[in-house]
Amino acid sequence: MNYKGQRALVTGASSGIGAVFARELARRGADLVLVARSADKLAALADELSASFGVAADVAVADLAAPSAADGLAADLRSRDLQIDILVNNAGFGLFAQLDQADAAVLADMIRVNVAALVDLTRLYLPGMLDRDRGAVINVASTAAFQPVPYMAVYGATKAFVLSFTEALWAETRGTGVRVTAICPGSTETSFFDIAGENAQVGQRIPPQRVVHAALRAVDRRASTTVTGGAGNWLLTNAPRLAPRQFVARMAARTMRPAKSREHVSQKRGQHTGLQASPENTKQALRD
Ligand SMILES: NC(=O)c1ccc[n+]([C@@H]2O[C@H](COP(=O)([O-])OP(=O)(O)OC[C@H]3O[C@@H](n4cnc5c(N)ncnc54)[C@H](OP(=O)(O)O)[C@@H]3O)[C@@H](O)[C@H]2O)c1
């Protein structure tokens, strides 16, 4: 895809995968609108990218967890006469916690940022792209989209939404000049784990540059979806298709369950079955 002279809006551009998206798009000649809450980081990145690559880089500070955040952002950009040709819906966060112990307000914010803002921005900017018969929507899902994710139940569900939504739009827009792609990274070396918690990591982390290069290659070949991170992630995301759903959920729980909780579960099962928690019984509980 030719990015020269196109304007890309990147949400979550203040760090991690979003910041790398911004840099790679600037390198390819795209002008930018950088969106996140961290005004200082966005301003520093905008200065750096316009100095290094000679592109226009605008900043729009927005909290995408706020109701009507997307409408407010679009109104702001309209007032500055900034047309959006490429939308990268990247902002998002996760939280590792059993649902009954998770903060309800954090979960509500997660749904607003990961899902509602992404849908709203797509609904706002896709019609203009279709009218012009060119453009791209790149939505950041996750390998978490392909199976339930116990202990990150809401996060996994938001990413399953993003994947389903994006694949549906890919089919709706086929035959037009607009590309729609979901990217599904596995564990990636970013600040994500500062908020989600270290237990959220599955497999080795890869650099965000690898994720973004794979994403832009997928956009080039008009792919609906790309899973980044090699053969392990390919297996992780394809194996569940063939297995019974309960089996997949139990395997996912076994992978994600933190050590402390494993003990708790095995003790509880001990109470129910008359078994005492012991390494052998714990293993049995995990096999159940
Ligand atoms: N890292 C991984 O292992 C991994 C794996 C699969 C998928 N992903 C997905 O990749 C995307 C980017 O995450 P990352 O790994 O790059 O993590 P990150 O470094 O923590 O970046 C998250 C970005 O989202 C922005 N953001 C968070 N809440 C926001 C809000 N309320 N309003 C506006 N912006 C907000 C943050 O900016 P501010 O804090 O400045 O607002 C930041 O720029 C997310 O959708 C994540 O789910 C990550």
mmCIF file of C-alpha atoms and ligand atoms in Angstrom:
data_model
loop_
_atom_site.group_PDB
_atom_site.id
_atom_site.type_symbol
_atom_site.label_atom_id
_atom_site.label_comp_id
_atom_site.label_asym_id
_atom_site.label_seq_id
_atom_site.Cartn_x
_atom_site.Cartn_y
_atom_site.Cartn_z
ATOM 1 C CA MET A 1 0.000 0.000 0.000
ATOM 2 C CA ASN A 2 1.229 3.478 -0.767
ATOM 3 C CA TYR A 3 1.134 5.571 2.418
ATOM 4 C CA LYS A 4 2.679 8.734 1.014
ATOM 5 C CA GLY A 5 0.465 11.766 1.616
ATOM 6 C CA GLN A 6 -2.179 9.687 3.451
ATOM 7 C CA ARG A 7 -3.111 10.696 6.997
ATOM 8 C CA ALA A 8 -3.160 7.916 9.599
ATOM 9 C CA LEU A 9 -4.892 8.219 12.967
ATOM 10 C CA VAL A 10 -3.167 5.917 15.487
ATOM 11 C CA THR A 11 -4.830 5.377 18.865
ATOM 12 C CA GLY A 12 -2.599 4.393 21.754
ATOM 13 C CA ALA A 13 0.349 6.044 19.989
ATOM 14 C CA SER A 14 2.052 7.121 23.225
ATOM 15 C CA SER A 15 3.789 3.783 23.742
ATOM 16 C CA GLY A 16 4.338 0.186 22.643
ATOM 17 C CA ILE A 17 2.800 -1.143 19.444
ATOM 18 C CA GLY A 18 1.017 2.154 18.682
ATOM 19 C CA ALA A 19 4.220 4.207 18.860
ATOM 20 C CA VAL A 20 5.914 1.725 16.509
ATOM 21 C CA PHE A 21 2.931 1.902 14.130
ATOM 22 C CA ALA A 22 3.285 5.694 14.105
ATOM 23 C CA ARG A 23 7.015 5.493 13.377
ATOM 24 C CA GLU A 24 6.644 2.887 10.606
ATOM 25 C CA LEU A 25 3.821 4.796 8.926
ATOM 26 C CA ALA A 26 5.842 8.032 9.098
ATOM 27 C CA ARG A 27 8.831 6.195 7.582
ATOM 28 C CA ARG A 28 6.543 5.209 4.689
ATOM 29 C CA GLY A 29 5.496 8.860 4.201
ATOM 30 C CA ALA A 30 2.153 9.025 6.017
ATOM 31 C CA ASP A 31 1.049 12.103 7.955
ATOM 32 C CA LEU A 32 -0.154 11.282 11.433
ATOM 33 C CA VAL A 33 -2.689 12.045 14.116
ATOM 34 C CA LEU A 34 -1.407 10.604 17.390
ATOM 35 C CA VAL A 35 -4.053 9.814 20.012
ATOM 36 C CA ALA A 36 -3.740 8.777 23.687
ATOM 37 C CA ARG A 37 -4.020 10.350 27.156
ATOM 38 C CA SER A 38 -0.281 11.079 27.665
ATOM 39 C CA ALA A 39 0.051 14.536 26.091
ATOM 40 C CA ASP A 40 3.817 14.865 26.735
ATOM 41 C CA LYS A 41 4.712 11.538 25.160
ATOM 42 C CA LEU A 42 2.546 12.259 22.116
ATOM 43 C CA ALA A 43 4.068 15.722 21.636
ATOM 44 C CA ALA A 44 7.617 14.340 21.878
ATOM 45 C CA LEU A 45 6.842 11.580 19.365
ATOM 46 C CA ALA A 46 5.129 14.002 16.968
ATOM 47 C CA ASP A 47 8.170 16.331 17.047
ATOM 48 C CA GLU A 48 10.553 13.439 16.499
ATOM 49 C CA LEU A 49 8.598 11.943 13.590
ATOM 50 C CA SER A 50 8.056 15.206 11.749
ATOM 51 C CA ALA A 51 11.765 16.078 12.163
ATOM 52 C CA SER A 52 12.987 12.624 11.066
ATOM 53 C CA PHE A 53 10.591 11.912 8.211
ATOM 54 C CA GLY A 54 9.276 15.328 7.123
ATOM 55 C CA VAL A 55 5.643 14.341 7.701
ATOM 56 C CA ALA A 56 2.899 16.339 9.433
ATOM 57 C CA ALA A 57 2.257 14.875 12.882
ATOM 58 C CA ASP A 58 -0.693 16.200 14.890
ATOM 59 C CA VAL A 59 -1.563 15.303 18.453
ATOM 60 C CA ALA A 60 -5.075 14.725 19.846
ATOM 61 C CA VAL A 61 -5.209 14.016 23.559
ATOM 62 C CA ALA A 62 -8.232 11.854 24.365
ATOM 63 C CA ASP A 63 -9.392 9.426 27.015
ATOM 64 C CA LEU A 64 -11.068 6.729 24.952
ATOM 65 C CA ALA A 65 -12.743 5.313 28.068
ATOM 66 C CA ALA A 66 -14.892 8.437 28.283
ATOM 67 C CA PRO A 67 -18.413 8.081 26.892
ATOM 68 C CA SER A 68 -18.653 9.710 23.423
ATOM 69 C CA ALA A 69 -14.841 9.933 23.274
ATOM 70 C CA ALA A 70 -14.809 9.076 19.564
ATOM 71 C CA ASP A 71 -17.378 11.757 18.688
ATOM 72 C CA GLY A 72 -15.382 14.355 20.621
ATOM 73 C CA LEU A 73 -12.167 13.302 18.904
ATOM 74 C CA ALA A 74 -13.747 13.395 15.441
ATOM 75 C CA ALA A 75 -15.214 16.859 16.120
ATOM 76 C CA ASP A 76 -11.780 18.088 17.239
ATOM 77 C CA LEU A 77 -10.120 16.740 14.061
ATOM 78 C CA ARG A 78 -12.886 18.150 11.838
ATOM 79 C CA SER A 79 -12.360 21.592 13.385
ATOM 80 C CA ARG A 80 -8.666 21.291 12.461
ATOM 81 C CA ASP A 81 -9.573 20.108 8.941
ATOM 82 C CA LEU A 82 -7.731 16.809 9.392
ATOM 83 C CA GLN A 83 -9.126 14.116 7.089
ATOM 84 C CA ILE A 84 -8.378 10.536 8.140
ATOM 85 C CA ASP A 85 -7.387 8.057 5.402
ATOM 86 C CA ILE A 86 -6.033 5.266 7.593
ATOM 87 C CA LEU A 87 -7.342 4.283 11.019
ATOM 88 C CA VAL A 88 -5.215 2.211 13.397
ATOM 89 C CA ASN A 89 -7.379 1.182 16.350
ATOM 90 C CA ASN A 90 -4.605 0.105 18.674
ATOM 91 C CA ALA A 91 -5.352 1.600 22.129
ATOM 92 C CA GLY A 92 -6.235 -1.039 24.654
ATOM 93 C CA PHE A 93 -5.361 -2.677 27.917
ATOM 94 C CA GLY A 94 -5.888 -5.906 29.820
ATOM 95 C CA LEU A 95 -6.098 -7.019 33.427
ATOM 96 C CA PHE A 96 -5.137 -10.352 34.933
ATOM 97 C CA ALA A 97 -7.663 -11.035 37.700
ATOM 98 C CA GLN A 98 -10.397 -13.485 38.542
ATOM 99 C CA LEU A 99 -13.668 -11.779 37.571
ATOM 100 C CA ASP A 100 -15.093 -11.741 41.097
ATOM 101 C CA GLN A 101 -11.994 -9.900 42.302
ATOM 102 C CA ALA A 102 -11.618 -7.436 39.421
ATOM 103 C CA ASP A 103 -12.568 -3.769 39.793
ATOM 104 C CA ALA A 104 -15.870 -3.249 37.968
ATOM 105 C CA ALA A 105 -14.940 0.295 36.890
ATOM 106 C CA VAL A 106 -11.687 -0.932 35.318
ATOM 107 C CA LEU A 107 -13.566 -3.628 33.413
ATOM 108 C CA ALA A 108 -16.085 -1.058 32.152
ATOM 109 C CA ASP A 109 -13.219 1.182 30.974
ATOM 110 C CA MET A 110 -11.611 -1.802 29.258
ATOM 111 C CA ILE A 111 -14.784 -2.498 27.292
ATOM 112 C CA ARG A 112 -15.090 1.178 26.334
ATOM 113 C CA VAL A 113 -11.464 1.486 25.171
ATOM 114 C CA ASN A 114 -10.979 -1.957 23.576
ATOM 115 C CA VAL A 115 -14.428 -2.242 21.985
ATOM 116 C CA ALA A 116 -16.737 0.796 22.054
ATOM 117 C CA ALA A 117 -14.189 3.413 20.954
ATOM 118 C CA LEU A 118 -12.878 1.077 18.240
ATOM 119 C CA VAL A 119 -16.379 0.541 16.826
ATOM 120 C CA ASP A 120 -17.255 4.234 17.073
ATOM 121 C CA LEU A 121 -14.074 5.399 15.331
ATOM 122 C CA THR A 122 -14.516 2.818 12.586
ATOM 123 C CA ARG A 123 -18.149 3.877 12.090
ATOM 124 C CA LEU A 124 -17.024 7.509 11.906
ATOM 125 C CA TYR A 125 -14.127 7.090 9.445
ATOM 126 C CA LEU A 126 -15.044 4.107 7.239
ATOM 127 C CA PRO A 127 -17.756 5.955 5.231
ATOM 128 C CA GLY A 128 -15.264 8.628 4.082
ATOM 129 C CA MET A 129 -12.797 5.937 3.052
ATOM 130 C CA LEU A 130 -15.502 4.120 1.075
ATOM 131 C CA ASP A 131 -16.536 7.401 -0.610
ATOM 132 C CA ARG A 132 -12.931 8.012 -1.652
ATOM 133 C CA ASP A 133 -12.525 4.291 -2.492
ATOM 134 C CA ARG A 134 -9.213 4.073 -0.647
ATOM 135 C CA GLY A 135 -7.939 3.747 2.877
ATOM 136 C CA ALA A 136 -7.366 1.177 5.597
ATOM 137 C CA VAL A 137 -8.685 0.156 8.992
ATOM 138 C CA ILE A 138 -6.198 -1.792 11.101
ATOM 139 C CA ASN A 139 -7.633 -3.166 14.328
ATOM 140 C CA VAL A 140 -5.379 -4.583 17.023
ATOM 141 C CA ALA A 141 -6.903 -7.773 18.431
ATOM 142 C CA SER A 142 -4.756 -10.477 20.067
ATOM 143 C CA THR A 143 -4.066 -14.204 20.123
ATOM 144 C CA ALA A 144 -6.453 -13.963 23.116
ATOM 145 C CA ALA A 145 -9.260 -13.564 20.541
ATOM 146 C CA PHE A 146 -9.289 -17.217 19.503
ATOM 147 C CA GLN A 147 -10.330 -18.912 22.744
ATOM 148 C CA PRO A 148 -11.794 -17.932 26.112
ATOM 149 C CA VAL A 149 -9.160 -16.551 28.474
ATOM 150 C CA PRO A 150 -9.895 -17.518 32.090
ATOM 151 C CA TYR A 151 -8.515 -14.938 34.572
ATOM 152 C CA MET A 152 -8.646 -12.352 31.757
ATOM 153 C CA ALA A 153 -12.217 -13.131 30.774
ATOM 154 C CA VAL A 154 -13.248 -9.589 29.823
ATOM 155 C CA TYR A 155 -10.000 -8.848 27.983
ATOM 156 C CA GLY A 156 -10.278 -12.076 25.961
ATOM 157 C CA ALA A 157 -13.897 -11.298 25.137
ATOM 158 C CA THR A 158 -13.051 -7.772 23.970
ATOM 159 C CA LYS A 159 -10.408 -9.161 21.621
ATOM 160 C CA ALA A 160 -12.776 -11.874 20.310
ATOM 161 C CA PHE A 161 -15.174 -8.999 19.551
ATOM 162 C CA VAL A 162 -12.459 -7.066 17.705
ATOM 163 C CA LEU A 163 -11.541 -10.096 15.604
ATOM 164 C CA SER A 164 -15.151 -10.968 14.723
ATOM 165 C CA PHE A 165 -16.036 -7.316 13.996
ATOM 166 C CA THR A 166 -12.976 -6.818 11.786
ATOM 167 C CA GLU A 167 -13.429 -10.012 9.785
ATOM 168 C CA ALA A 168 -17.070 -9.071 9.165
ATOM 169 C CA LEU A 169 -16.023 -5.621 7.919
ATOM 170 C CA TRP A 170 -13.314 -7.176 5.762
ATOM 171 C CA ALA A 171 -16.032 -9.194 4.019
ATOM 172 C CA GLU A 172 -18.378 -6.166 3.766
ATOM 173 C CA THR A 173 -15.691 -4.029 2.116
ATOM 174 C CA ARG A 174 -14.230 -6.642 -0.256
ATOM 175 C CA GLY A 175 -14.075 -5.332 -3.811
ATOM 176 C CA THR A 176 -13.660 -1.728 -2.643
ATOM 177 C CA GLY A 177 -10.405 0.196 -2.362
ATOM 178 C CA VAL A 178 -10.539 0.006 1.454
ATOM 179 C CA ARG A 179 -8.454 -2.567 3.311
ATOM 180 C CA VAL A 180 -9.581 -3.940 6.667
ATOM 181 C CA THR A 181 -7.227 -6.091 8.753
ATOM 182 C CA ALA A 182 -7.180 -7.482 12.290
ATOM 183 C CA ILE A 183 -3.763 -8.040 13.770
ATOM 184 C CA CYS A 184 -3.401 -10.624 16.499
ATOM 185 C CA PRO A 185 -0.156 -10.324 18.417
ATOM 186 C CA GLY A 186 0.942 -12.794 21.039
ATOM 187 C CA SER A 187 2.962 -11.537 24.007
ATOM 188 C CA THR A 188 4.835 -8.436 22.879
ATOM 189 C CA GLU A 189 7.545 -6.431 24.659
ATOM 190 C CA THR A 190 5.574 -3.304 25.703
ATOM 191 C CA SER A 191 4.176 -1.613 28.829
ATOM 192 C CA PHE A 192 1.054 -3.793 28.486
ATOM 193 C CA PHE A 193 2.183 -6.034 31.360
ATOM 194 C CA ASP A 194 2.684 -3.046 33.729
ATOM 195 C CA ILE A 195 -1.112 -2.758 33.819
ATOM 196 C CA ALA A 196 -2.257 -6.278 32.940
ATOM 197 C CA GLY A 197 0.205 -7.985 35.300
ATOM 198 C CA GLU A 198 3.074 -10.353 34.538
ATOM 199 C CA ASN A 199 0.734 -13.371 34.746
ATOM 200 C CA ALA A 200 -0.850 -12.168 31.514
ATOM 201 C CA GLN A 201 2.192 -13.306 29.539
ATOM 202 C CA VAL A 202 1.872 -16.498 27.476
ATOM 203 C CA GLY A 203 5.027 -17.609 25.634
ATOM 204 C CA GLN A 204 8.003 -15.420 24.800
ATOM 205 C CA ARG A 205 7.554 -11.699 24.205
ATOM 206 C CA ILE A 206 8.519 -10.449 20.764
ATOM 207 C CA PRO A 207 9.537 -6.878 19.849
ATOM 208 C CA PRO A 208 6.657 -4.602 18.777
ATOM 209 C CA GLN A 209 8.540 -3.864 15.520
ATOM 210 C CA ARG A 210 7.933 -7.476 14.427
ATOM 211 C CA VAL A 211 4.217 -7.083 15.117
ATOM 212 C CA VAL A 212 3.948 -3.880 13.103
ATOM 213 C CA HIS A 213 5.995 -5.159 10.148
ATOM 214 C CA ALA A 214 3.776 -8.259 9.984
ATOM 215 C CA ALA A 215 0.675 -6.065 10.243
ATOM 216 C CA LEU A 216 1.713 -3.814 7.367
ATOM 217 C CA ARG A 217 2.590 -6.859 5.226
ATOM 218 C CA ALA A 218 -0.916 -8.212 5.965
ATOM 219 C CA VAL A 219 -2.449 -4.890 4.884
ATOM 220 C CA ASP A 220 -0.397 -5.071 1.656
ATOM 221 C CA ARG A 221 -1.866 -8.452 0.786
ATOM 222 C CA ARG A 222 -5.374 -7.378 1.895
ATOM 223 C CA ALA A 223 -5.496 -10.135 4.536
ATOM 224 C CA SER A 224 -8.448 -10.098 6.928
ATOM 225 C CA THR A 225 -6.314 -11.287 9.830
ATOM 226 C CA THR A 226 -2.734 -11.907 10.771
ATOM 227 C CA VAL A 227 -1.341 -13.703 13.806
ATOM 228 C CA THR A 228 2.147 -12.557 14.743
ATOM 229 C CA GLY A 229 4.794 -14.343 16.765
ATOM 230 C CA GLY A 230 5.670 -17.518 14.846
ATOM 231 C CA ALA A 231 4.645 -21.159 14.841
ATOM 232 C CA GLY A 232 3.721 -21.290 18.544
ATOM 233 C CA ASN A 233 1.082 -18.603 18.129
ATOM 234 C CA TRP A 234 -0.155 -20.187 14.897
ATOM 235 C CA LEU A 235 -0.761 -23.413 16.806
ATOM 236 C CA LEU A 236 -2.295 -21.575 19.786
ATOM 237 C CA THR A 237 -4.835 -19.861 17.545
ATOM 238 C CA ASN A 238 -5.628 -22.755 15.191
ATOM 239 C CA ALA A 239 -5.721 -25.773 17.504
ATOM 240 C CA PRO A 240 -8.914 -24.622 19.323
ATOM 241 C CA ARG A 241 -10.894 -24.884 16.077
ATOM 242 C CA LEU A 242 -10.769 -28.666 16.178
ATOM 243 C CA ALA A 243 -11.311 -29.272 19.879
ATOM 244 C CA PRO A 244 -14.547 -29.330 21.953
ATOM 245 C CA ARG A 245 -15.240 -25.912 23.456
ATOM 246 C CA GLN A 246 -15.201 -27.055 27.096
ATOM 247 C CA PHE A 247 -11.874 -28.772 26.560
ATOM 248 C CA VAL A 248 -10.444 -25.553 25.079
ATOM 249 C CA ALA A 249 -11.706 -23.487 28.041
ATOM 250 C CA ARG A 250 -10.228 -25.972 30.535
ATOM 251 C CA MET A 251 -6.880 -26.030 28.762
ATOM 252 C CA ALA A 252 -6.847 -22.229 28.685
ATOM 253 C CA ALA A 253 -7.604 -22.140 32.430
ATOM 254 C CA ARG A 254 -4.762 -24.557 33.064
ATOM 255 C CA THR A 255 -2.371 -22.340 31.090
ATOM 256 C CA MET A 256 -3.462 -19.094 32.705
ATOM 257 C CA ARG A 257 -4.180 -20.140 36.308
ATOM 258 C CA PRO A 258 -1.688 -18.524 38.685
ATOM 259 C CA ALA A 259 0.158 -20.810 41.108
ATOM 260 C CA LYS A 260 -1.660 -19.487 44.218
ATOM 261 C CA SER A 261 -5.038 -19.967 42.656
ATOM 262 C CA ARG A 262 -4.085 -23.509 41.611
ATOM 263 C CA GLU A 263 -3.557 -24.355 45.255
ATOM 264 C CA HIS A 264 -6.859 -22.706 46.202
ATOM 265 C CA VAL A 265 -8.715 -24.671 43.536
ATOM 266 C CA SER A 266 -7.156 -27.927 44.597
ATOM 267 C CA GLN A 267 -7.978 -27.251 48.269
ATOM 268 C CA LYS A 268 -11.584 -26.479 47.347
ATOM 269 C CA ARG A 269 -11.772 -29.660 45.318
ATOM 270 C CA GLY A 270 -10.256 -31.495 48.291
ATOM 271 C CA GLN A 271 -13.118 -30.223 50.471
ATOM 272 C CA HIS A 272 -15.679 -31.389 47.954
ATOM 273 C CA THR A 273 -14.105 -34.780 47.321
ATOM 274 C CA GLY A 274 -12.636 -35.515 50.741
ATOM 275 C CA LEU A 275 -9.124 -35.259 49.214
ATOM 276 C CA GLN A 276 -6.483 -33.135 50.935
ATOM 277 C CA ALA A 277 -4.426 -30.647 48.893
ATOM 278 C CA SER A 278 -1.137 -32.323 48.031
ATOM 279 C CA PRO A 279 1.110 -32.115 44.994
ATOM 280 C CA GLU A 280 -0.473 -35.311 43.653
ATOM 281 C CA ASN A 281 -4.018 -34.110 44.332
ATOM 282 C CA THR A 282 -3.190 -30.719 42.818
ATOM 283 C CA LYS A 283 -2.011 -32.437 39.652
ATOM 284 C CA GLN A 284 -5.196 -34.509 39.661
ATOM 285 C CA ALA A 285 -7.316 -31.367 40.113
ATOM 286 C CA LEU A 286 -5.586 -29.777 37.138
ATOM 287 C CA ARG A 287 -6.176 -32.955 35.103
ATOM 288 C CA ASP A 288 -9.934 -32.839 35.974
HETATM 289 N N1 LIG B 1 1.747 -6.335 24.554
HETATM 290 C C1 LIG B 1 1.127 -7.461 24.303
HETATM 291 O O1 LIG B 1 1.568 -8.555 24.716
HETATM 292 C C2 LIG B 1 -0.134 -7.457 23.474
HETATM 293 C C3 LIG B 1 -0.557 -8.675 22.922
HETATM 294 C C4 LIG B 1 -1.713 -8.692 22.156
HETATM 295 C C5 LIG B 1 -2.417 -7.531 21.924
HETATM 296 N N2 LIG B 1 -1.983 -6.369 22.477
HETATM 297 C C6 LIG B 1 -2.779 -5.160 22.216
HETATM 298 O O2 LIG B 1 -1.946 -4.185 21.633
HETATM 299 C C7 LIG B 1 -2.517 -2.904 21.851
HETATM 300 C C8 LIG B 1 -1.424 -1.940 22.289
HETATM 301 O O3 LIG B 1 -0.923 -2.352 23.541
HETATM 302 P P1 LIG B 1 0.632 -2.331 23.887
HETATM 303 O O4 LIG B 1 1.062 -3.721 24.052
HETATM 304 O O5 LIG B 1 1.365 -1.469 22.954
HETATM 305 O O6 LIG B 1 0.564 -1.714 25.366
HETATM 306 P P2 LIG B 1 1.001 -0.283 25.924
HETATM 307 O O7 LIG B 1 2.440 -0.026 25.648
HETATM 308 O O8 LIG B 1 0.534 -0.286 27.340
HETATM 309 O O9 LIG B 1 0.147 0.751 25.067
HETATM 310 C C9 LIG B 1 -1.226 0.951 25.276
HETATM 311 C C10 LIG B 1 -1.632 2.227 24.594
HETATM 312 O O10 LIG B 1 -3.048 2.402 24.753
HETATM 313 C C11 LIG B 1 -3.283 3.719 25.242
HETATM 314 N N3 LIG B 1 -4.471 3.763 26.080
HETATM 315 C C12 LIG B 1 -4.771 2.989 27.146
HETATM 316 N N4 LIG B 1 -5.908 3.405 27.734
HETATM 317 C C13 LIG B 1 -6.334 4.490 27.017
HETATM 318 C C14 LIG B 1 -7.438 5.368 27.143
HETATM 319 N N5 LIG B 1 -8.330 5.255 28.136
HETATM 320 N N6 LIG B 1 -7.569 6.356 26.235
HETATM 321 C C15 LIG B 1 -6.652 6.515 25.252
HETATM 322 N N7 LIG B 1 -5.589 5.713 25.079
HETATM 323 C C16 LIG B 1 -5.421 4.714 25.963
HETATM 324 C C17 LIG B 1 -2.033 4.060 26.061
HETATM 325 O O11 LIG B 1 -1.845 5.472 26.103
HETATM 326 P P3 LIG B 1 -2.056 6.412 27.389
HETATM 327 O O12 LIG B 1 -1.772 5.609 28.607
HETATM 328 O O13 LIG B 1 -1.106 7.536 27.144
HETATM 329 O O14 LIG B 1 -3.480 6.852 27.292
HETATM 330 C C18 LIG B 1 -0.943 3.438 25.203
HETATM 331 O O15 LIG B 1 -0.547 4.314 24.188
HETATM 332 C C19 LIG B 1 -3.638 -3.103 22.878
HETATM 333 O O16 LIG B 1 -4.881 -3.097 22.211
HETATM 334 C C20 LIG B 1 -3.346 -4.482 23.444
HETATM 335 O O17 LIG B 1 -4.512 -5.106 23.906
HETATM 336 C C21 LIG B 1 -0.854 -6.298 23.237
#
